[in-house]
Backbone as JSON, one array per atom type, in Angstrom:
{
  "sequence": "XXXXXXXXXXXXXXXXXXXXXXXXXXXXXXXXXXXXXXXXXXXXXXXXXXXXXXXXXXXXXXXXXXXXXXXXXXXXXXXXXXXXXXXXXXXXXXXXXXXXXXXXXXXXXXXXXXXXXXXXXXXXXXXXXXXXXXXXXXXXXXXXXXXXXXXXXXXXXXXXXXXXXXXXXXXXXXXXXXXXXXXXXXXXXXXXXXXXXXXXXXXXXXXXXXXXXXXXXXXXXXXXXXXXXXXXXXXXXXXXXXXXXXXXXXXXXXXXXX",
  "N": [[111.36, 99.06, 147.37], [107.87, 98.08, 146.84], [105.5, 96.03, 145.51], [101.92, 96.15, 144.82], [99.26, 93.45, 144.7], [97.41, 94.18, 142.9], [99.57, 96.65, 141.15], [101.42, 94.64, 140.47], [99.71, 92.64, 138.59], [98.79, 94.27, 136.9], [101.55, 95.22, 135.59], [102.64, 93.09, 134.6], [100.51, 92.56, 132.68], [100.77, 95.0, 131.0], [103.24, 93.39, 129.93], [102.41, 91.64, 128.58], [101.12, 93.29, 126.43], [102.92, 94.39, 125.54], [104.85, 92.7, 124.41], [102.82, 90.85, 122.62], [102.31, 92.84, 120.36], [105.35, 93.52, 119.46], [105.33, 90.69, 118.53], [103.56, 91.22, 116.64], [104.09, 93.08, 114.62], [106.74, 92.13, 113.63], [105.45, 89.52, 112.33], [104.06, 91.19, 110.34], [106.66, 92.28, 108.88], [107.84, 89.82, 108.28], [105.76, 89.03, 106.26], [105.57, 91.36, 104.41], [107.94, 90.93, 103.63], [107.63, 88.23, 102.33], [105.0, 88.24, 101.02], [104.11, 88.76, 97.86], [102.33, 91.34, 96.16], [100.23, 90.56, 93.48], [100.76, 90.39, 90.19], [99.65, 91.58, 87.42], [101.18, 90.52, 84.41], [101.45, 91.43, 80.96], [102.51, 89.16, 79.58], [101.64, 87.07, 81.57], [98.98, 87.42, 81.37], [98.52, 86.55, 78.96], [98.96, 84.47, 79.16], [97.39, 82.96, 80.72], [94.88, 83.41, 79.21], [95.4, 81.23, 77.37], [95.9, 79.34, 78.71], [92.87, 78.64, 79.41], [91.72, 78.18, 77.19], [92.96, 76.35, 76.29], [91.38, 74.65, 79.01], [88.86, 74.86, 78.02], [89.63, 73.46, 75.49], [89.19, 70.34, 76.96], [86.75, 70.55, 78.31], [84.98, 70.61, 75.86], [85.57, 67.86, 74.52], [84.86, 66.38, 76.73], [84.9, 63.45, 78.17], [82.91, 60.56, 79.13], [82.02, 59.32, 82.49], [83.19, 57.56, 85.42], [81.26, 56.87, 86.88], [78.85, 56.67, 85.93], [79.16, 56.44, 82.65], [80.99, 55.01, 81.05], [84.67, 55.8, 80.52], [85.65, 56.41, 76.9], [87.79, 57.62, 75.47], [90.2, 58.65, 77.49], [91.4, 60.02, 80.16], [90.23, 63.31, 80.94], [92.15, 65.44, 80.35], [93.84, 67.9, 78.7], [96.28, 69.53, 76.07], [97.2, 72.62, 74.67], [99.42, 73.73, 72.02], [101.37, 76.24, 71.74], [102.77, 78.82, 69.49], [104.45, 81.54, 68.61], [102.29, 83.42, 69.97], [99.99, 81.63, 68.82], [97.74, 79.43, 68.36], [98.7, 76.2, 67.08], [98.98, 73.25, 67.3], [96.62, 70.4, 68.89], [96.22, 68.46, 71.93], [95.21, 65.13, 73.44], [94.39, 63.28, 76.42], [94.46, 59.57, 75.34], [94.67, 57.03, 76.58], [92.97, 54.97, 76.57], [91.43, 54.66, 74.49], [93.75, 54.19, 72.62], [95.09, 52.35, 74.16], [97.35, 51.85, 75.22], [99.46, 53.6, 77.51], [101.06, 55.34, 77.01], [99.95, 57.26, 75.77], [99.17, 60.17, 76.52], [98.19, 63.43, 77.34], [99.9, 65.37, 76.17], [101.94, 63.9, 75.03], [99.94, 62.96, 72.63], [99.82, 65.02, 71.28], [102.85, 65.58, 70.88], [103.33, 63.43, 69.34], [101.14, 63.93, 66.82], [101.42, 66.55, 65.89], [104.65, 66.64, 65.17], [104.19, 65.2, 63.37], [103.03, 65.49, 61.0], [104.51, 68.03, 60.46], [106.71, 66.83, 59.9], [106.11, 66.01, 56.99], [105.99, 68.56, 55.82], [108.43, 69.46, 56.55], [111.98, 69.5, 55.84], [114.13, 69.3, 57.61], [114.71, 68.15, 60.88], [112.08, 68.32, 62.85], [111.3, 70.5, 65.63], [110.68, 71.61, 68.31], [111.28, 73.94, 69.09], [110.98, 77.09, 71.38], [108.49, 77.32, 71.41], [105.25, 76.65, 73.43], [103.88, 74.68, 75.91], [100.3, 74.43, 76.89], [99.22, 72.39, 79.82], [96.73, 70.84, 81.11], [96.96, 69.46, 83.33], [99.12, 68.8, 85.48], [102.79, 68.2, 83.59], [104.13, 64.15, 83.36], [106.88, 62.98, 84.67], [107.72, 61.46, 81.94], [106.19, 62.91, 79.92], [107.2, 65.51, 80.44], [109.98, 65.27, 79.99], [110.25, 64.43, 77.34], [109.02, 66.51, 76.21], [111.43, 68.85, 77.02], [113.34, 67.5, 75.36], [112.56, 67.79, 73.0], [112.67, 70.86, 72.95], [111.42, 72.98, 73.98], [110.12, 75.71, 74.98], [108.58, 76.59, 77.66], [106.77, 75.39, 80.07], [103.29, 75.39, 80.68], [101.25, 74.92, 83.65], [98.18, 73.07, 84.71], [96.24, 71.97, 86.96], [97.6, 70.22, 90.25], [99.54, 67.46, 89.93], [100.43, 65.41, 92.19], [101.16, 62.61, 93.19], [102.35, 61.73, 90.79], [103.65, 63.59, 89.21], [105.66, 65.94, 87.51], [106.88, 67.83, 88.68], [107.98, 67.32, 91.58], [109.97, 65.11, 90.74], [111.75, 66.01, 89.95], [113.11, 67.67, 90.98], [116.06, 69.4, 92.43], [117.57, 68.76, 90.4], [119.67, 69.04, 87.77], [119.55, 70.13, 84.9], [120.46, 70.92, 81.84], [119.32, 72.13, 79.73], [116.12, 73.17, 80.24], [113.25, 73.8, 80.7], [110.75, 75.99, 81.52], [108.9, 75.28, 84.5], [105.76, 76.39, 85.02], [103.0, 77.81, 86.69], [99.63, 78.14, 85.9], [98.15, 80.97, 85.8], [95.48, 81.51, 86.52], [92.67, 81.35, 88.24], [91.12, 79.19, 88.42], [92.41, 76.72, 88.63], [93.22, 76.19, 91.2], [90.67, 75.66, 91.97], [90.66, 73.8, 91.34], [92.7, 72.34, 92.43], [91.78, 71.98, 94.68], [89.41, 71.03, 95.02], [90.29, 68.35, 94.1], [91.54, 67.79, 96.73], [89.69, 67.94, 98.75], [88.27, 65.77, 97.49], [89.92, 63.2, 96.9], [90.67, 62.98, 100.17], [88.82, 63.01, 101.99], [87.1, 60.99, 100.53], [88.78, 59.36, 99.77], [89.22, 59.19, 96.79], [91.1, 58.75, 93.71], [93.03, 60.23, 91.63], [92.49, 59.8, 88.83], [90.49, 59.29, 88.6], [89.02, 61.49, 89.63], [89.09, 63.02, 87.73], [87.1, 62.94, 86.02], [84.75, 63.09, 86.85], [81.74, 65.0, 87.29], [82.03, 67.84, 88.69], [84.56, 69.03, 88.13], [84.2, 69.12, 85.0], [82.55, 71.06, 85.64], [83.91, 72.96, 86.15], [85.45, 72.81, 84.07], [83.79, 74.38, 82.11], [83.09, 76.62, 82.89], [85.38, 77.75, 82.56], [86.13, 78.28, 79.94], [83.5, 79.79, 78.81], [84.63, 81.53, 80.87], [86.62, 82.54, 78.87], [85.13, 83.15, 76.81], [83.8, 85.86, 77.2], [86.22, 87.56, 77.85], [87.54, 90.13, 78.9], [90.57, 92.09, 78.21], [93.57, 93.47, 79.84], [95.68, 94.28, 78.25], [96.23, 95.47, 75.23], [97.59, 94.41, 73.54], [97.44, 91.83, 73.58], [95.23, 90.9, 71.82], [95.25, 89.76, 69.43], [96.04, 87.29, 70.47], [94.14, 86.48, 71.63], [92.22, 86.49, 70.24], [92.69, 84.4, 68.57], [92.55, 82.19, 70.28], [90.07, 82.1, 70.85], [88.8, 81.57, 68.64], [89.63, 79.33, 67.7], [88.54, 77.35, 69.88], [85.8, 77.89, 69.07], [86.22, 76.87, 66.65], [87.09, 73.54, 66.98], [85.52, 70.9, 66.83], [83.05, 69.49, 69.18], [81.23, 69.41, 72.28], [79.53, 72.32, 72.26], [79.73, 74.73, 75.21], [77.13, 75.81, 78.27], [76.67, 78.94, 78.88], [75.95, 81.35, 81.51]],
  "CA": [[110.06, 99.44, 146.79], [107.47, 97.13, 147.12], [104.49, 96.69, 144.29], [100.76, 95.33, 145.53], [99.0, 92.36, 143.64], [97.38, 95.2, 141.8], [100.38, 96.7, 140.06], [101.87, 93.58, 139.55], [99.09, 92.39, 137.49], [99.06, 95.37, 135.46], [102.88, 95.5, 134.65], [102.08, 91.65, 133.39], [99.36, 93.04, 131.36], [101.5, 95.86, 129.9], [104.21, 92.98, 129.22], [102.19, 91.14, 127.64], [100.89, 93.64, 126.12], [104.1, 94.69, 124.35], [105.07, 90.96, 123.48], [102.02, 90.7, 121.33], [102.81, 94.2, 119.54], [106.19, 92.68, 118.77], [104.69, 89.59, 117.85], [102.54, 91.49, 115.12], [105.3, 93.93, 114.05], [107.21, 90.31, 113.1], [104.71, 89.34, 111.48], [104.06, 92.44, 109.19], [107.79, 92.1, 107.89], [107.64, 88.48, 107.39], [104.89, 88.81, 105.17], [105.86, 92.42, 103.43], [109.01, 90.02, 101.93], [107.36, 87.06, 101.49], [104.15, 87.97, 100.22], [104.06, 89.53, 97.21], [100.97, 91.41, 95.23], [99.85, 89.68, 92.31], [100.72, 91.66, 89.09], [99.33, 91.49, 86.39], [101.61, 91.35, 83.34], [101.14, 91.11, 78.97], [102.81, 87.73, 79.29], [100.8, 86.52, 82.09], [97.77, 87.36, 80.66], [98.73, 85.75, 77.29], [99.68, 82.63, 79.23], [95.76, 83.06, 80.96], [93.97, 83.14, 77.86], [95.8, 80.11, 76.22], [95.21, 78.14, 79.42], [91.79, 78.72, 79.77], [91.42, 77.92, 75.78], [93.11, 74.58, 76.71], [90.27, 73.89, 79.5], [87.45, 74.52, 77.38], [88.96, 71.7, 74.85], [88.96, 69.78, 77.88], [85.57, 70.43, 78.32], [84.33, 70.05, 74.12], [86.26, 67.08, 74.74], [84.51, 65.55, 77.8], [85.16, 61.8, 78.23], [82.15, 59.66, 80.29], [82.07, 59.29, 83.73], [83.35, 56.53, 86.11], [79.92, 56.32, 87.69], [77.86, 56.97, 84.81], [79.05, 55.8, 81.48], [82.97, 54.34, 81.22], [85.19, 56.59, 79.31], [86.44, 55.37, 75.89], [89.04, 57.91, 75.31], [91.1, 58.75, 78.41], [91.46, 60.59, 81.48], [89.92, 64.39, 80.85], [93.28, 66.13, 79.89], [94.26, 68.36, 77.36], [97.45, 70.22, 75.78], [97.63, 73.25, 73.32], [100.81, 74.44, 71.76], [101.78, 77.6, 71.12], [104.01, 79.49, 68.93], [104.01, 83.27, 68.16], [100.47, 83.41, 69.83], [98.85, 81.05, 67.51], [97.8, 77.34, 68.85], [99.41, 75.25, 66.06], [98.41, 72.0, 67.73], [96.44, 70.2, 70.17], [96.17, 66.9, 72.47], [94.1, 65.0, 73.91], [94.7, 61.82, 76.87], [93.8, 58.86, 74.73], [95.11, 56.08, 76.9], [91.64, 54.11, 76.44], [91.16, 54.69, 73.1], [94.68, 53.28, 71.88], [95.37, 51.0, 74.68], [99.03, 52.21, 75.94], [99.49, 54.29, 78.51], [102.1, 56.41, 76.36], [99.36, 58.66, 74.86], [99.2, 61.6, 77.68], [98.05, 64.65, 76.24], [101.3, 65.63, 75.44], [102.31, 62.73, 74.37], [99.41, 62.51, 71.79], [100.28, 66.45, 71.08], [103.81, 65.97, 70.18], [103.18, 62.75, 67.81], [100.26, 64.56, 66.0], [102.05, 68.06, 65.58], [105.41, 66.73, 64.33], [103.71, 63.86, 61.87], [102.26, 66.98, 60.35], [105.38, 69.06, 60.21], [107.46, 65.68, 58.62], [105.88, 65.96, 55.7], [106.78, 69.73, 55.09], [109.88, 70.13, 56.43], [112.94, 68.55, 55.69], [115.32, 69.41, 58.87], [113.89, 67.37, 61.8], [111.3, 68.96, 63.47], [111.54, 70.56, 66.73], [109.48, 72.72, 68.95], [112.0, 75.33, 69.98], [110.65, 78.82, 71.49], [107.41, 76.93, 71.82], [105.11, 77.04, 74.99], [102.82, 74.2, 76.19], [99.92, 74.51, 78.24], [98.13, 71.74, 79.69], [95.5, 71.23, 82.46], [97.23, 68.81, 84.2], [101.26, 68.85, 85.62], [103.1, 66.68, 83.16], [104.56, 63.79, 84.17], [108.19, 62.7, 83.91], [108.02, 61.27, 80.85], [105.96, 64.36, 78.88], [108.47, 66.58, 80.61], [111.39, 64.82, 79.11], [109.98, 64.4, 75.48], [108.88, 68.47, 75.35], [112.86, 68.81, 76.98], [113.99, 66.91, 74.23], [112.16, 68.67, 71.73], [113.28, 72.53, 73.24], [109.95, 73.53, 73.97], [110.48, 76.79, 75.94], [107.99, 77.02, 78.8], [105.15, 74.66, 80.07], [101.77, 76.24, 81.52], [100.15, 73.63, 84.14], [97.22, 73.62, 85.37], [96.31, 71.3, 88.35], [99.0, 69.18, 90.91], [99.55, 66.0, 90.44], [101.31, 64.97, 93.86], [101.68, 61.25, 92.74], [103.32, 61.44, 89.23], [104.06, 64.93, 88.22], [107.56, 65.84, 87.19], [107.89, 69.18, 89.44], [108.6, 66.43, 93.08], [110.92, 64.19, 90.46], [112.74, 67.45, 89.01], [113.61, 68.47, 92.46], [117.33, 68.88, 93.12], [118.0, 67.88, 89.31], [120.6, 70.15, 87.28], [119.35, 69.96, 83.5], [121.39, 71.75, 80.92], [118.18, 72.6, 79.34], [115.3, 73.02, 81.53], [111.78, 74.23, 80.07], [110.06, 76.45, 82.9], [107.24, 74.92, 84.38], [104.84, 77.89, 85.46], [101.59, 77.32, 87.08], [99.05, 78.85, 84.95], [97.54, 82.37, 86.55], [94.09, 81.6, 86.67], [91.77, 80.94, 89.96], [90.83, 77.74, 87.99], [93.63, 75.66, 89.24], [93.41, 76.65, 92.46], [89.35, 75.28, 92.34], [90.54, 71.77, 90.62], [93.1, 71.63, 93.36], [91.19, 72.49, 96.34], [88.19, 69.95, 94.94], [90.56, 67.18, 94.51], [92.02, 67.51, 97.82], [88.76, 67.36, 99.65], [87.69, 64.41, 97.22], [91.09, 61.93, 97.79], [91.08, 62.91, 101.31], [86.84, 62.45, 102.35], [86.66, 60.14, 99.79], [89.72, 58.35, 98.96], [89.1, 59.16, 95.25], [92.07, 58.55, 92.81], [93.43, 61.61, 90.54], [92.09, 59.4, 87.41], [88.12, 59.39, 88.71], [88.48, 62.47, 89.79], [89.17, 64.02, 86.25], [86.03, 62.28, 85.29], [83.76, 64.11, 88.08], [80.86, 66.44, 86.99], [82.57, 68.83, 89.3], [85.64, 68.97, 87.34], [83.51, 69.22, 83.89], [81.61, 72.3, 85.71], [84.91, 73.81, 86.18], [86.08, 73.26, 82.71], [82.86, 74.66, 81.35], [83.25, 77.98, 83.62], [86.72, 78.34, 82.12], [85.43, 78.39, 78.48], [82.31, 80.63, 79.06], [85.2, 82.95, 80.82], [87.0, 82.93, 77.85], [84.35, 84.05, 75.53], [84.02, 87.47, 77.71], [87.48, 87.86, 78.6], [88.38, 91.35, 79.27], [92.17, 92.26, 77.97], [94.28, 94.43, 80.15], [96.6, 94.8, 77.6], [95.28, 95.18, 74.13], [98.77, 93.79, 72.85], [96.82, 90.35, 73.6], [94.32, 90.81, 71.51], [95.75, 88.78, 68.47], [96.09, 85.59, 71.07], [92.75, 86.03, 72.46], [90.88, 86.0, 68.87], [92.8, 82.82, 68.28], [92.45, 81.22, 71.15], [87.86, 81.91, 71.21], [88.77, 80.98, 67.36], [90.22, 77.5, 68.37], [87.3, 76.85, 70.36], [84.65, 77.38, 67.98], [86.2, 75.99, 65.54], [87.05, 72.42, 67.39], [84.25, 69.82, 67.12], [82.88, 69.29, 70.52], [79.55, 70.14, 72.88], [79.83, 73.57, 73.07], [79.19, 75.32, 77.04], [75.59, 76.83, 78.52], [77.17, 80.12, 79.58], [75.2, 82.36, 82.55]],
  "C": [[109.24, 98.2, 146.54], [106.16, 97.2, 145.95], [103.36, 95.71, 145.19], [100.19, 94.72, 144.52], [98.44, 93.83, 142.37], [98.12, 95.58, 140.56], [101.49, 95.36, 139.77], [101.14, 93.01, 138.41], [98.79, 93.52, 136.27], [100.45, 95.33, 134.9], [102.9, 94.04, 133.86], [101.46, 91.84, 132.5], [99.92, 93.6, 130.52], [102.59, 94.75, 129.12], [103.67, 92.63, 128.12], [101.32, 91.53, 125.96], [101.89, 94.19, 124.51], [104.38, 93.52, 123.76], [104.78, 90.82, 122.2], [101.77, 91.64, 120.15], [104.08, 93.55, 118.49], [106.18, 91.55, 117.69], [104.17, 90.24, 116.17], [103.79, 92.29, 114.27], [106.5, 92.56, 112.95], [107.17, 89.95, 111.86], [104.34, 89.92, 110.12], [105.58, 92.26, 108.31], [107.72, 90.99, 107.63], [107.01, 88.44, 105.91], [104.72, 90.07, 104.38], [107.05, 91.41, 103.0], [108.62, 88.97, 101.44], [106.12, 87.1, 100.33], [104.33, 89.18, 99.11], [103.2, 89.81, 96.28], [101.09, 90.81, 94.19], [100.09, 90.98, 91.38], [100.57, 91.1, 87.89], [100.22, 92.12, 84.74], [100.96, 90.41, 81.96], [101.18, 89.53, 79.52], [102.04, 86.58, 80.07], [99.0, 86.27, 81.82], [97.42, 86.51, 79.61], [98.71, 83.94, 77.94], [97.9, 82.16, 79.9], [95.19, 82.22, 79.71], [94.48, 81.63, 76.74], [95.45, 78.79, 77.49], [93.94, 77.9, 79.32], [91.11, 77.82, 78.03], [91.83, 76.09, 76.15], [92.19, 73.53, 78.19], [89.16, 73.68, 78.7], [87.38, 73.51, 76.53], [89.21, 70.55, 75.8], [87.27, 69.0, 77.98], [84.49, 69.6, 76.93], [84.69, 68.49, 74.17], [85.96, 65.75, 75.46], [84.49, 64.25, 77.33], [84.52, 60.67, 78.84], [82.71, 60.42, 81.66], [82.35, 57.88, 84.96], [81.93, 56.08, 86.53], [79.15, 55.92, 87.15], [77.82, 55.76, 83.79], [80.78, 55.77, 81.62], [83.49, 54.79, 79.86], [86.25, 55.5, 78.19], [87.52, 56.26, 75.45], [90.66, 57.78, 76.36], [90.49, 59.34, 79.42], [90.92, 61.78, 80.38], [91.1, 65.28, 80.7], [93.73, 66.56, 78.63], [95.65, 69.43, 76.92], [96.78, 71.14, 74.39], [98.91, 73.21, 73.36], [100.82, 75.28, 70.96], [102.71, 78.12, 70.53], [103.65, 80.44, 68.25], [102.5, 83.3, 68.42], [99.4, 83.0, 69.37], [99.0, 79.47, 68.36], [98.1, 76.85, 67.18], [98.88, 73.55, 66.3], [97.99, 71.64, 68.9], [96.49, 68.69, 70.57], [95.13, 66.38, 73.27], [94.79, 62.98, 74.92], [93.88, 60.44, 75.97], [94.28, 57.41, 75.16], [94.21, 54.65, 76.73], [91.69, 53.64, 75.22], [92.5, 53.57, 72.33], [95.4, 52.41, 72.55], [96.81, 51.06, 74.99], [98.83, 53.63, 76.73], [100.36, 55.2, 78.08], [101.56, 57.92, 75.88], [98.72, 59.56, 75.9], [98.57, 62.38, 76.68], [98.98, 65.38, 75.32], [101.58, 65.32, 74.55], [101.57, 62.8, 72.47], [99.47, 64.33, 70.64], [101.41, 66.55, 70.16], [103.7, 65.1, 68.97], [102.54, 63.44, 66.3], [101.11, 65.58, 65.01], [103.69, 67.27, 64.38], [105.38, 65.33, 63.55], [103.6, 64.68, 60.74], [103.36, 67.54, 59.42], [106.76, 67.91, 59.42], [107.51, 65.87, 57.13], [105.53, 67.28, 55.07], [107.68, 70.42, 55.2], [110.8, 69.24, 56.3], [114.39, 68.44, 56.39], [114.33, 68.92, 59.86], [113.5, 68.17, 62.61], [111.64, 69.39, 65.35], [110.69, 71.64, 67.23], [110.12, 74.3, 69.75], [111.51, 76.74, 70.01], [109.13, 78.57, 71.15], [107.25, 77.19, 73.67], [104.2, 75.99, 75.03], [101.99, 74.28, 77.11], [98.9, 73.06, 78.23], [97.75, 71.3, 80.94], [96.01, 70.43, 83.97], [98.74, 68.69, 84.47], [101.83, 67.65, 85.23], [103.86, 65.77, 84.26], [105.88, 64.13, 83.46], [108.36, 62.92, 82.79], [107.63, 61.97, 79.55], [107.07, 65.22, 79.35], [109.45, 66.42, 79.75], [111.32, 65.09, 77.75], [109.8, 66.11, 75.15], [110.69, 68.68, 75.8], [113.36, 68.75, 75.76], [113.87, 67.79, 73.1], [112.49, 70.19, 71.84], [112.27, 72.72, 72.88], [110.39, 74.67, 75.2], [109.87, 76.71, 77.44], [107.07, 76.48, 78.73], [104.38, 75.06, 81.23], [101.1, 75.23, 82.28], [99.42, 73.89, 84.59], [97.32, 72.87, 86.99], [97.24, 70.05, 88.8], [98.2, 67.69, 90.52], [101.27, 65.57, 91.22], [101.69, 63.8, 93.43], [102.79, 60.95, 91.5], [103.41, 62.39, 88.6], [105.28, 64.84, 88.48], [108.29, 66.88, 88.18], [108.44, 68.25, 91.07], [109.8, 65.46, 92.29], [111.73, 65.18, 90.19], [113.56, 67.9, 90.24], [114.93, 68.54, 92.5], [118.17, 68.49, 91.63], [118.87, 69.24, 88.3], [120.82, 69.26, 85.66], [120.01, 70.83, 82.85], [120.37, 72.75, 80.24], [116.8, 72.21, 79.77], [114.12, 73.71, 81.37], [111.53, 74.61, 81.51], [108.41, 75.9, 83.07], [106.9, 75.6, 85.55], [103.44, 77.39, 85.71], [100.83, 78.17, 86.65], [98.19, 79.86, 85.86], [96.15, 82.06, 86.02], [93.54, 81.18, 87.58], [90.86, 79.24, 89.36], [91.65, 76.86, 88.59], [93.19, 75.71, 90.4], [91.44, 75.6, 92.91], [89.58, 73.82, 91.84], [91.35, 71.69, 91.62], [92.61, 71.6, 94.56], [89.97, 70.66, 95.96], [88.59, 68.76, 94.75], [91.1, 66.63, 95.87], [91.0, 67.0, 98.88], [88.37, 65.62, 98.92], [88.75, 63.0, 97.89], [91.13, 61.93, 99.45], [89.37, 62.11, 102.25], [86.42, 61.33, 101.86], [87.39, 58.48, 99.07], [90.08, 58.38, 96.95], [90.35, 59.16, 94.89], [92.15, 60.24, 92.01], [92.38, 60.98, 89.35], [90.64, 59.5, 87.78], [88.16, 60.54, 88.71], [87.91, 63.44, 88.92], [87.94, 63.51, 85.34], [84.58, 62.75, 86.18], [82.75, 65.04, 87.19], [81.67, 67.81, 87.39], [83.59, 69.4, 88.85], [85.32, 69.54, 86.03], [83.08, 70.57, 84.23], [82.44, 73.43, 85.84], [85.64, 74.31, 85.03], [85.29, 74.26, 82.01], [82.67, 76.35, 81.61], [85.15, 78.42, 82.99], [86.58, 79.03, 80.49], [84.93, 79.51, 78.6], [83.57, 81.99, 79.88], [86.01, 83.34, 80.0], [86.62, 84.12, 76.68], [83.87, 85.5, 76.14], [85.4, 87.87, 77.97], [87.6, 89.29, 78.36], [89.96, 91.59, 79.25], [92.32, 93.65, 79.14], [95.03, 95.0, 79.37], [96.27, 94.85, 76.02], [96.46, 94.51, 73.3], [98.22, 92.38, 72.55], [95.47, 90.19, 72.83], [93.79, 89.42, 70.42], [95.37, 87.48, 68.98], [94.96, 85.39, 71.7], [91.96, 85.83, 71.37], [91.69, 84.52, 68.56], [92.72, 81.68, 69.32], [90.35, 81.06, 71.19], [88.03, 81.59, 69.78], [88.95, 79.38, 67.25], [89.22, 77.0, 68.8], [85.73, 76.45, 69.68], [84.95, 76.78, 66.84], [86.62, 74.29, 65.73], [85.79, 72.1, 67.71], [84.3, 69.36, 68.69], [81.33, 69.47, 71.38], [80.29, 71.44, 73.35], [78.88, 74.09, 74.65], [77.66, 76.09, 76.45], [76.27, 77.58, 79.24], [76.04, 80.72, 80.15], [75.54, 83.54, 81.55]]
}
């Protein structure tokens, strides 16, 4: 049986026809196990609204500008801490200001908080079944110190590729091991996208970057979505009046909300 160019090029067509069927079929299961819908739970929400509270004192916060005016505190970074839904304390990068490179946000977070708690308790302070969130992925050496202290779970906001702790952590088998959770908000996702184009187009550094207008316009849109926030769960209601309570009540320039 003999076939003419004709049906040869059609039974090619049909192969390739099926191939690329296959191909997609593949595809469809790949990405029904890998990808998985976004769901919205209580705890995620809760962990939302406390990030977003820790951009806006970011924002109240703002620090110069490399280009502009030369910042006298620090880098643009900030930490709350949480316990039972209530911020208890906050931080602020002050590496400028006090001239060591020790005072992270964290850093200047955990000193503050348990100076405080010294002088009304009399068993040594510790942060256990705490949660920190803060805007930027600690490094090492904040990792270690909240570790130390049994701080439950830390909220980050945007990568740092150079000196964050989640590329040193890699492979590392801690006894006690604080979860670090990337904070559910589409904020992150706009500070990491805008530093990637900047270091890459631009060469920019992580430390200018956090000193950017662009950065500032992001914090300022985190705030301003605070003060409407919409609860899914009304369980969160408690941690959302203290978190738009925190805000107005920290000294700062408050946002021009749309």
């Amino acid at each position: 049986m003999t076939f003419s160019k004709q049906h040869r090029s059609l039974f090619i067509g049909l192969l390739l026809v099926l191939e690329l069927l296959v191909a997609c079929a593949v595809l469809y299961l790949v990405l029904q196990a890998f990808v998985q819908p976004v769901i919205v739970t209580q705890r995620n929400e809760r962990d939302e609204i406390f990030m977003l509270a820790a951009y806006g004192l970011a924002f109240k916060e703002w620090d110069g500008d490399y280009g502009q005016q030369k910042p006298l505190r620090g880098s643009n970074v900030a930490a709350v801490l949480v316990q039972d839904d209530k911020i208890v304390a906050y931080g602020l990068n002050r590496e400028f200001e006090k001239r060591q490179l020790l005072y992270h946000a964290e850093m200047d977070l955990v000193l503050t908080y348990l100076d405080k708690l010294s002088h009304t308790q009399k068993n040594v302070a510790t942060l256990e079944a705490a949660t920190v969130y803060v805007t930027l992925e600690p490094c090492l050496m904040c990792f270690s110190t909240l570790r130390t202290l049994g701080v439950e779970r830390i909220i980050y906001g945007e990568r740092d590729m150079a000196h964050g702790s989640i590329k040193a952590l890699q492979g590392s088998y801690m006894i006690h091991r604080p979860e670090l959770i990337p904070a559910p908000t589409p904020f992150v996702n706009q500070l990491n996208v805008g530093f990637s184009h900047a270091s890459t187009v631009q060469g920019m550094s992580l430390r200018k970057w956090l000193h950017r207008q662009a950065v500032k316009d992001i914090y300022q849109s985190a705030y301003c979505s605070l003060l409407v926030y919409k609860l899914r769960y009304t369980e969160n209601n408690d941690a959302l009046k203290n978190a738009q309570n925190f805000l107005q009540e920290t000294p700062g320039t408050m946002p021009t909300c749309k």
